[in-house]
PDB file of C-alpha atoms in Angstrom:
ATOM      1  CA  MET A   1      -0.009  -0.221   0.003  1.00  0.00           C
ATOM      2  CA  SER A   2       1.375   3.544  -1.091  1.00  0.00           C
ATOM      3  CA  HIS A   3       1.505   6.334   1.295  1.00  0.00           C
ATOM      4  CA  ALA A   4      -1.080   7.742  -1.173  1.00  0.00           C
ATOM      5  CA  ASP A   5      -3.289   5.033  -0.532  1.00  0.00           C
ATOM      6  CA  ALA A   6      -2.824   4.963   3.410  1.00  0.00           C
ATOM      7  CA  THR A   7      -3.483   8.822   3.469  1.00  0.00           C
ATOM      8  CA  SER A   8      -6.653   8.458   1.354  1.00  0.00           C
ATOM      9  CA  ALA A   9      -7.895   5.819   3.836  1.00  0.00           C
ATOM     10  CA  VAL A  10      -7.246   8.005   6.926  1.00  0.00           C
ATOM     11  CA  GLU A  11      -9.010  10.705   5.249  1.00  0.00           C
ATOM     12  CA  GLN A  12     -12.058   8.649   4.228  1.00  0.00           C
ATOM     13  CA  ASP A  13     -12.239   7.536   7.712  1.00  0.00           C
ATOM     14  CA  GLU A  14     -11.946  10.710   9.354  1.00  0.00           C
ATOM     15  CA  HIS A  15     -14.879  11.896   7.257  1.00  0.00           C
ATOM     16  CA  GLN A  16     -17.188   8.895   7.729  1.00  0.00           C
ATOM     17  CA  GLY A  17     -20.083   9.827   9.707  1.00  0.00           C
ATOM     18  CA  ALA A  18     -21.384   8.663  13.052  1.00  0.00           C
ATOM     19  CA  PRO A  19     -22.668   4.968  13.496  1.00  0.00           C
ATOM     20  CA  ALA A  20     -26.378   4.004  13.604  1.00  0.00           C
ATOM     21  CA  SER A  21     -27.264   3.779  17.310  1.00  0.00           C
ATOM     22  CA  ARG A  22     -30.560   2.536  18.345  1.00  0.00           C
ATOM     23  CA  PRO A  23     -29.985   3.057  21.982  1.00  0.00           C
ATOM     24  CA  LEU A  24     -29.381   6.771  21.265  1.00  0.00           C
ATOM     25  CA  GLU A  25     -32.269   7.289  19.631  1.00  0.00           C
ATOM     26  CA  ILE A  26     -34.405   5.573  22.488  1.00  0.00           C
ATOM     27  CA  VAL A  27     -32.469   7.810  25.262  1.00  0.00           C
ATOM     28  CA  PHE A  28     -32.860  10.873  23.107  1.00  0.00           C
ATOM     29  CA  GLY A  29     -36.912  10.426  22.928  1.00  0.00           C
ATOM     30  CA  ALA A  30     -36.806   9.487  26.598  1.00  0.00           C
ATOM     31  CA  VAL A  31     -34.955  12.542  27.543  1.00  0.00           C
ATOM     32  CA  ALA A  32     -37.210  14.821  25.302  1.00  0.00           C
ATOM     33  CA  LEU A  33     -40.224  13.132  26.798  1.00  0.00           C
ATOM     34  CA  ALA A  34     -39.053  13.778  30.124  1.00  0.00           C
ATOM     35  CA  PHE A  35     -38.230  17.484  29.465  1.00  0.00           C
ATOM     36  CA  SER A  36     -41.488  18.058  27.599  1.00  0.00           C
ATOM     37  CA  ALA A  37     -43.543  16.800  30.375  1.00  0.00           C
ATOM     38  CA  GLY A  38     -41.925  18.740  32.785  1.00  0.00           C
ATOM     39  CA  TYR A  39     -42.535  21.842  30.872  1.00  0.00           C
ATOM     40  CA  LEU A  40     -46.040  20.935  30.609  1.00  0.00           C
ATOM     41  CA  PHE A  41     -46.183  20.785  34.276  1.00  0.00           C
ATOM     42  CA  LEU A  42     -44.466  23.981  34.514  1.00  0.00           C
ATOM     43  CA  THR A  43     -47.139  25.652  32.213  1.00  0.00           C
ATOM     44  CA  THR A  44     -49.900  24.383  34.700  1.00  0.00           C
ATOM     45  CA  GLN A  45     -48.102  26.642  37.264  1.00  0.00           C
ATOM     46  CA  ILE A  46     -48.101  29.818  35.740  1.00  0.00           C
ATOM     47  CA  PRO A  47     -49.717  32.278  38.069  1.00  0.00           C
ATOM     48  CA  LEU A  48     -52.943  34.255  36.386  1.00  0.00           C
ATOM     49  CA  ARG A  49     -53.874  37.527  37.636  1.00  0.00           C
ATOM     50  CA  ARG A  50     -57.592  36.548  36.676  1.00  0.00           C
ATOM     51  CA  GLU A  51     -58.853  33.377  34.685  1.00  0.00           C
ATOM     52  CA  ALA A  52     -59.780  34.108  31.393  1.00  0.00           C
ATOM     53  CA  LEU A  53     -63.299  34.215  30.454  1.00  0.00           C
ATOM     54  CA  PRO A  54     -64.670  31.757  27.838  1.00  0.00           C
ATOM     55  CA  GLY A  55     -63.209  32.352  24.301  1.00  0.00           C
ATOM     56  CA  GLN A  56     -60.524  34.498  25.444  1.00  0.00           C
ATOM     57  CA  ILE A  57     -56.687  33.269  25.973  1.00  0.00           C
ATOM     58  CA  ASP A  58     -54.681  33.637  29.204  1.00  0.00           C
ATOM     59  CA  ALA A  59     -50.841  33.669  30.147  1.00  0.00           C
ATOM     60  CA  ARG A  60     -50.944  29.825  30.131  1.00  0.00           C
ATOM     61  CA  PHE A  61     -52.365  29.163  26.372  1.00  0.00           C
ATOM     62  CA  TRP A  62     -49.306  29.386  24.282  1.00  0.00           C
ATOM     63  CA  PRO A  63     -47.036  27.824  26.624  1.00  0.00           C
ATOM     64  CA  MET A  64     -49.392  25.094  27.250  1.00  0.00           C
ATOM     65  CA  VAL A  65     -49.889  24.381  23.256  1.00  0.00           C
ATOM     66  CA  ILE A  66     -46.011  24.605  23.076  1.00  0.00           C
ATOM     67  CA  ALA A  67     -45.843  22.059  25.813  1.00  0.00           C
ATOM     68  CA  VAL A  68     -48.446  19.733  24.433  1.00  0.00           C
ATOM     69  CA  THR A  69     -47.191  19.734  20.978  1.00  0.00           C
ATOM     70  CA  ALA A  70     -44.087  18.987  22.328  1.00  0.00           C
ATOM     71  CA  VAL A  71     -44.923  16.122  24.311  1.00  0.00           C
ATOM     72  CA  VAL A  72     -46.994  14.617  21.219  1.00  0.00           C
ATOM     73  CA  ILE A  73     -43.342  15.018  19.273  1.00  0.00           C
ATOM     74  CA  SER A  74     -41.573  13.537  21.992  1.00  0.00           C
ATOM     75  CA  LEU A  75     -44.013  10.506  21.874  1.00  0.00           C
ATOM     76  CA  ALA A  76     -43.661  10.066  18.310  1.00  0.00           C
ATOM     77  CA  ILE A  77     -39.975  10.301  18.390  1.00  0.00           C
ATOM     78  CA  LEU A  78     -39.875   7.365  21.563  1.00  0.00           C
ATOM     79  CA  ALA A  79     -42.444   5.415  19.532  1.00  0.00           C
ATOM     80  CA  LEU A  80     -40.096   5.362  16.213  1.00  0.00           C
ATOM     81  CA  ALA A  81     -37.132   4.836  18.008  1.00  0.00           C
ATOM     82  CA  VAL A  82     -38.632   1.487  19.712  1.00  0.00           C
ATOM     83  CA  THR A  83     -40.529   0.211  16.535  1.00  0.00           C
ATOM     84  CA  ARG A  84     -38.320   0.888  14.198  1.00  0.00           C
ATOM     85  CA  PRO A  85     -34.295   0.494  13.227  1.00  0.00           C
ATOM     86  CA  ALA A  86     -32.032   3.629  13.826  1.00  0.00           C
ATOM     87  CA  PRO A  87     -31.796   5.581  11.036  1.00  0.00           C
ATOM     88  CA  GLY A  88     -28.203   6.295   9.939  1.00  0.00           C
ATOM     89  CA  ARG A  89     -26.401   8.754  10.707  1.00  0.00           C
ATOM     90  CA  GLU A  90     -23.625   9.502   7.496  1.00  0.00           C
ATOM     91  CA  ASP A  91     -24.305  13.119   7.046  1.00  0.00           C
ATOM     92  CA  LEU A  92     -23.304  13.777  11.015  1.00  0.00           C
ATOM     93  CA  ASP A  93     -19.845  14.109  11.747  1.00  0.00           C
ATOM     94  CA  ARG A  94     -18.274  11.947  14.435  1.00  0.00           C
ATOM     95  CA  ILE A  95     -17.545  13.539  18.276  1.00  0.00           C
ATOM     96  CA  GLN A  96     -14.991  16.154  17.805  1.00  0.00           C
ATOM     97  CA  PRO A  97     -12.067  16.591  20.481  1.00  0.00           C
ATOM     98  CA  GLY A  98     -13.128  18.954  23.077  1.00  0.00           C
ATOM     99  CA  GLY A  99     -16.901  18.144  22.145  1.00  0.00           C
ATOM    100  CA  VAL A 100     -18.133  17.024  25.278  1.00  0.00           C
ATOM    101  CA  VAL A 101     -15.886  19.427  27.327  1.00  0.00           C
ATOM    102  CA  ARG A 102     -17.828  22.255  25.389  1.00  0.00           C
ATOM    103  CA  VAL A 103     -21.265  20.677  26.277  1.00  0.00           C
ATOM    104  CA  VAL A 104     -20.839  20.229  29.969  1.00  0.00           C
ATOM    105  CA  ALA A 105     -19.111  23.931  29.652  1.00  0.00           C
ATOM    106  CA  THR A 106     -22.205  25.347  28.012  1.00  0.00           C
ATOM    107  CA  LEU A 107     -24.474  23.321  30.886  1.00  0.00           C
ATOM    108  CA  ALA A 108     -22.475  24.741  33.642  1.00  0.00           C
ATOM    109  CA  ILE A 109     -22.470  28.170  31.995  1.00  0.00           C
ATOM    110  CA  THR A 110     -26.179  28.126  31.851  1.00  0.00           C
ATOM    111  CA  GLY A 111     -26.439  27.138  35.462  1.00  0.00           C
ATOM    112  CA  ALA A 112     -24.473  29.559  36.845  1.00  0.00           C
ATOM    113  CA  PHE A 113     -26.759  32.238  34.583  1.00  0.00           C
ATOM    114  CA  ILE A 114     -29.943  30.404  36.147  1.00  0.00           C
ATOM    115  CA  ALA A 115     -28.601  30.770  39.319  1.00  0.00           C
ATOM    116  CA  VAL A 116     -27.536  34.198  39.205  1.00  0.00           C
ATOM    117  CA  TRP A 117     -30.250  35.690  37.649  1.00  0.00           C
ATOM    118  CA  SER A 118     -32.474  33.808  40.501  1.00  0.00           C
ATOM    119  CA  LEU A 119     -31.609  36.505  42.516  1.00  0.00           C
ATOM    120  CA  GLY A 120     -33.562  39.378  40.513  1.00  0.00           C
ATOM    121  CA  THR A 121     -32.009  42.330  41.881  1.00  0.00           C
ATOM    122  CA  VAL A 122     -29.046  43.225  44.002  1.00  0.00           C
ATOM    123  CA  ILE A 123     -28.184  46.260  46.207  1.00  0.00           C
ATOM    124  CA  LEU A 124     -24.772  47.187  45.272  1.00  0.00           C
ATOM    125  CA  PHE A 125     -23.179  50.764  46.703  1.00  0.00           C
ATOM    126  CA  GLY A 126     -26.708  51.777  47.826  1.00  0.00           C
ATOM    127  CA  TYR A 127     -28.033  51.322  44.270  1.00  0.00           C
ATOM    128  CA  ARG A 128     -30.716  48.760  42.880  1.00  0.00           C
ATOM    129  CA  ILE A 129     -29.644  47.041  40.251  1.00  0.00           C
ATOM    130  CA  GLU A 130     -31.439  44.446  37.717  1.00  0.00           C
ATOM    131  CA  VAL A 131     -29.222  41.361  37.807  1.00  0.00           C
ATOM    132  CA  PHE A 132     -30.786  39.919  34.226  1.00  0.00           C
ATOM    133  CA  PRO A 133     -29.069  42.510  31.883  1.00  0.00           C
ATOM    134  CA  VAL A 134     -25.570  41.968  33.392  1.00  0.00           C
ATOM    135  CA  ALA A 135     -26.230  38.085  33.720  1.00  0.00           C
ATOM    136  CA  ALA A 136     -27.427  37.777  30.112  1.00  0.00           C
ATOM    137  CA  ALA A 137     -24.750  39.803  28.634  1.00  0.00           C
ATOM    138  CA  VAL A 138     -21.847  37.986  30.475  1.00  0.00           C
ATOM    139  CA  LEU A 139     -23.883  34.674  29.580  1.00  0.00           C
ATOM    140  CA  MET A 140     -23.734  35.520  25.794  1.00  0.00           C
ATOM    141  CA  ALA A 141     -19.981  36.576  26.003  1.00  0.00           C
ATOM    142  CA  ALA A 142     -18.914  33.434  27.960  1.00  0.00           C
ATOM    143  CA  LEU A 143     -20.783  31.153  25.524  1.00  0.00           C
ATOM    144  CA  MET A 144     -19.100  32.823  22.287  1.00  0.00           C
ATOM    145  CA  LEU A 145     -15.819  32.849  23.711  1.00  0.00           C
ATOM    146  CA  LEU A 146     -16.270  28.835  24.477  1.00  0.00           C
ATOM    147  CA  TYR A 147     -17.372  28.284  21.068  1.00  0.00           C
ATOM    148  CA  GLY A 148     -14.362  30.203  19.481  1.00  0.00           C
ATOM    149  CA  ASN A 149     -15.193  33.789  18.986  1.00  0.00           C
ATOM    150  CA  ARG A 150     -12.299  35.762  20.136  1.00  0.00           C
ATOM    151  CA  ARG A 151     -12.769  39.470  18.592  1.00  0.00           C
ATOM    152  CA  TRP A 152     -13.596  41.668  21.559  1.00  0.00           C
ATOM    153  CA  LEU A 153     -15.820  44.313  19.819  1.00  0.00           C
ATOM    154  CA  SER A 154     -18.304  41.399  18.297  1.00  0.00           C
ATOM    155  CA  LEU A 155     -18.257  39.791  21.833  1.00  0.00           C
ATOM    156  CA  ILE A 156     -19.004  43.038  23.313  1.00  0.00           C
ATOM    157  CA  ILE A 157     -21.647  44.667  20.376  1.00  0.00           C
ATOM    158  CA  TYR A 158     -23.591  41.058  19.728  1.00  0.00           C
ATOM    159  CA  SER A 159     -24.034  40.413  23.940  1.00  0.00           C
ATOM    160  CA  ALA A 160     -25.223  44.130  24.618  1.00  0.00           C
ATOM    161  CA  SER A 161     -27.177  44.080  21.576  1.00  0.00           C
ATOM    162  CA  VAL A 162     -28.868  41.090  22.289  1.00  0.00           C
ATOM    163  CA  THR A 163     -29.544  41.309  26.213  1.00  0.00           C
ATOM    164  CA  ALA A 164     -30.957  45.111  25.183  1.00  0.00           C
ATOM    165  CA  PHE A 165     -33.237  43.393  22.662  1.00  0.00           C
ATOM    166  CA  VAL A 166     -34.712  40.723  25.112  1.00  0.00           C
ATOM    167  CA  TYR A 167     -34.941  43.146  27.791  1.00  0.00           C
ATOM    168  CA  VAL A 168     -36.869  45.934  26.009  1.00  0.00           C
ATOM    169  CA  VAL A 169     -38.937  43.433  24.217  1.00  0.00           C
ATOM    170  CA  PHE A 170     -39.952  41.491  27.430  1.00  0.00           C
ATOM    171  CA  GLY A 171     -39.103  43.573  30.223  1.00  0.00           C
ATOM    172  CA  MET A 172     -40.195  47.074  29.120  1.00  0.00           C
ATOM    173  CA  LEU A 173     -42.837  46.070  26.159  1.00  0.00           C
ATOM    174  CA  LEU A 174     -44.553  42.874  27.365  1.00  0.00           C
ATOM    175  CA  ARG A 175     -43.879  43.489  31.123  1.00  0.00           C
ATOM    176  CA  ILE A 176     -42.733  40.222  31.990  1.00  0.00           C
ATOM    177  CA  PRO A 177     -40.330  40.007  35.042  1.00  0.00           C
ATOM    178  CA  LEU A 178     -36.988  39.343  34.345  1.00  0.00           C
TER     179      LEU A 178
END
């Protein structure tokens, strides 16, 4: 076997897709069902200022529609995973080095964001400061750094603009407490 053939075989092996995995499909369906069922339960806990009259939509309506749809789709995914052979995944790349670390780091950063966000407001040097805008900007910047963005100008502009957009739309216009 020549050097060119060996190199070609190595390149071809690197570009092969991930192998089909029935257990992975079943686990994904079960996790999706658990997550969407939990979301459905949480939508029933949304406090209402007043109950909607017949024919009106209240604050629970759209979250409930999304949750029920997610449960139905999750059930379909789980049923297909159990009853049919696993689909081929040739179009997917294999797990890249550092990919698992990035997923774990993303979960840790998101968990820290949720923990800090739950503080609501803090009083610092006699001033009441909303935690959400600061925490959301730090979250965006941290995730962008984790996934490879190293340009400081884009980190600052993108993090600040997305945070401002979310804060203005949800916090100010829709008056949803952040």
